[in-house]
Short mmCIF file of C-alpha atoms in Angstrom, two decimals:
data_model
loop_
_atom_site.label_atom_id
_atom_site.label_comp_id
_atom_site.label_asym_id
_atom_site.label_seq_id
_atom_site.Cartn_x
_atom_site.Cartn_y
_atom_site.Cartn_z
CA UNK A 929 -15.48 -47.07 46.93
CA UNK A 930 -12.68 -46.09 49.32
CA UNK A 931 -12.83 -42.50 48.08
CA UNK A 932 -16.61 -42.41 48.52
CA UNK A 933 -16.29 -43.62 52.12
CA UNK A 934 -13.56 -41.09 52.85
CA UNK A 935 -15.73 -38.29 51.45
CA UNK A 936 -18.58 -39.47 53.67
CA UNK A 937 -16.31 -39.39 56.71
CA UNK A 938 -15.06 -35.93 55.74
CA UNK A 939 -18.67 -34.75 55.53
CA UNK A 940 -19.41 -36.17 58.99
CA UNK A 941 -16.27 -34.55 60.41
CA UNK A 942 -17.33 -31.20 58.93
CA UNK A 943 -20.80 -31.74 60.41
CA UNK A 944 -19.11 -32.20 63.81
CA UNK A 945 -17.32 -28.89 63.31
CA UNK A 946 -20.65 -27.26 62.43
CA UNK A 947 -22.27 -28.65 65.59
CA UNK A 948 -19.33 -27.35 67.62
CA UNK A 949 -19.77 -23.89 66.06
CA UNK A 950 -23.30 -23.83 67.52
CA UNK A 951 -21.92 -24.23 71.05
CA UNK A 952 -20.86 -21.40 73.40
CA UNK A 953 -17.21 -22.52 73.53
CA UNK A 954 -14.13 -20.82 72.10
CA UNK A 955 -12.72 -22.47 68.96
CA UNK A 956 -9.47 -23.41 70.65
CA UNK A 957 -11.42 -25.95 72.76
CA UNK A 958 -12.10 -27.97 69.62
CA UNK A 959 -8.41 -28.04 68.76
CA UNK A 960 -7.44 -29.02 72.30
CA UNK A 961 -10.07 -31.74 72.70
CA UNK A 962 -10.22 -33.34 69.24
CA UNK A 963 -7.53 -35.91 70.12
CA UNK A 964 -8.78 -36.56 73.68
CA UNK A 965 -10.69 -39.76 72.74
CA UNK A 966 -7.35 -41.35 71.83
CA UNK A 967 -6.56 -41.49 75.55
CA UNK A 968 -8.76 -44.60 75.45
CA UNK A 969 -5.77 -46.42 73.93
CA UNK A 970 -4.40 -46.62 77.46
CA UNK A 971 -6.64 -49.68 77.78
CA UNK A 972 -4.14 -51.58 75.64
CA UNK A 973 -1.78 -51.54 78.62
CA UNK A 974 -4.15 -54.13 80.12
CA UNK A 975 -4.31 -56.35 77.06
CA UNK A 976 -5.95 -56.47 73.66
CA UNK A 977 -9.43 -57.28 74.98
CA UNK A 978 -9.57 -54.35 77.41
CA UNK A 979 -7.85 -52.11 74.88
CA UNK A 980 -10.32 -52.90 72.11
CA UNK A 981 -13.27 -52.39 74.48
CA UNK A 982 -12.06 -49.02 75.78
CA UNK A 983 -11.03 -47.82 72.32
CA UNK A 984 -14.36 -48.84 70.76
CA UNK A 985 -16.35 -47.28 73.60
CA UNK A 986 -14.83 -43.87 72.88
CA UNK A 987 -14.87 -44.24 69.08
CA UNK A 988 -18.42 -45.50 68.53
CA UNK A 989 -20.49 -42.84 66.79
CA UNK A 990 -23.75 -44.26 68.14
CA UNK A 991 -22.53 -43.60 71.67
CA UNK A 992 -21.37 -40.13 70.61
CA UNK A 993 -24.84 -39.32 69.27
CA UNK A 994 -26.48 -40.60 72.47
CA UNK A 995 -24.17 -38.42 74.58
CA UNK A 996 -24.93 -35.39 72.40
CA UNK A 997 -28.69 -35.99 72.54
CA UNK A 998 -28.46 -36.41 76.33
CA UNK A 999 -26.84 -33.00 76.45
CA UNK A 1000 -29.73 -31.55 74.48
CA UNK A 1001 -32.27 -33.33 76.71
CA UNK A 1002 -30.67 -31.96 79.88
CA UNK A 1003 -29.81 -28.59 78.30
CA UNK A 1004 -26.15 -29.15 79.20
CA UNK A 1005 -23.61 -27.71 76.76
CA UNK A 1006 -20.71 -29.62 78.31
CA UNK A 1007 -22.39 -32.97 77.64
CA UNK A 1008 -23.20 -31.80 74.11
CA UNK A 1009 -19.54 -30.84 73.65
CA UNK A 1010 -18.39 -34.30 74.74
CA UNK A 1011 -20.75 -35.91 72.23
CA UNK A 1012 -19.59 -33.61 69.44
CA UNK A 1013 -15.91 -34.28 70.15
CA UNK A 1014 -16.49 -38.06 70.23
CA UNK A 1015 -18.45 -37.87 66.96
CA UNK A 1016 -15.99 -35.60 65.13
CA UNK A 1017 -12.96 -37.55 66.36
CA UNK A 1018 -14.44 -40.87 65.24
CA UNK A 1019 -15.16 -39.46 61.79
CA UNK A 1020 -11.66 -38.02 61.57
CA UNK A 1021 -10.13 -41.37 62.53
CA UNK A 1022 -12.18 -43.24 59.94
CA UNK A 1023 -11.24 -40.66 57.33
CA UNK A 1024 -7.62 -41.70 57.94
CA UNK A 1025 -8.43 -45.42 57.95
CA UNK A 1026 -8.59 -46.12 61.68
CA UNK A 1027 -11.66 -48.16 62.48
CA UNK A 1028 -13.17 -49.87 65.48
CA UNK A 1029 -10.81 -52.48 66.90
CA UNK A 1030 -11.00 -56.25 67.05
CA UNK A 1031 -9.66 -58.06 70.12
CA UNK A 1032 -6.83 -59.59 68.03
CA UNK A 1033 -4.79 -56.41 68.41
CA UNK A 1034 -4.69 -52.69 67.76
CA UNK A 1035 -3.96 -52.93 64.05
CA UNK A 1036 -7.01 -55.13 63.33
CA UNK A 1037 -10.02 -52.90 62.58
CA UNK A 1038 -13.41 -53.10 60.92
CA UNK A 1039 -11.89 -51.11 58.05
CA UNK A 1040 -9.06 -53.59 57.55
CA UNK A 1041 -5.59 -54.03 58.93
CA UNK A 1042 -3.61 -50.89 59.74
CA UNK A 1043 -0.07 -50.67 58.44
CA UNK A 1044 1.85 -52.12 55.55
CA UNK A 1045 0.39 -55.23 54.03
CA UNK A 1046 2.72 -58.11 53.26
CA UNK A 1047 3.14 -58.89 49.59
CA UNK A 1048 2.48 -62.44 48.57
#
């Protein structure tokens, strides 16, 4: 099942790249901006609750889709770009096993705990 989910995330990431290719921006913008949503981790400087909220806000694909669709509605390529980057980044993160965060701490995600598991 893990492989199936990773393939799904890869497909969604590639879809994000396709959507970007339909925009009037140079390709280097994608490379520069793809890690920008990780700036939301700064919220962890203010505690786990704020950190999880800010991280999840910028890594929620539903929000990314709403931003992208807003860009279409207002015929604004910059807003569309922001939505595409949020969407592609979230898919890339989930491909590597980084999910939405719980308030317990950064390593606790909806995909499981990040890092080495203790052996019992």
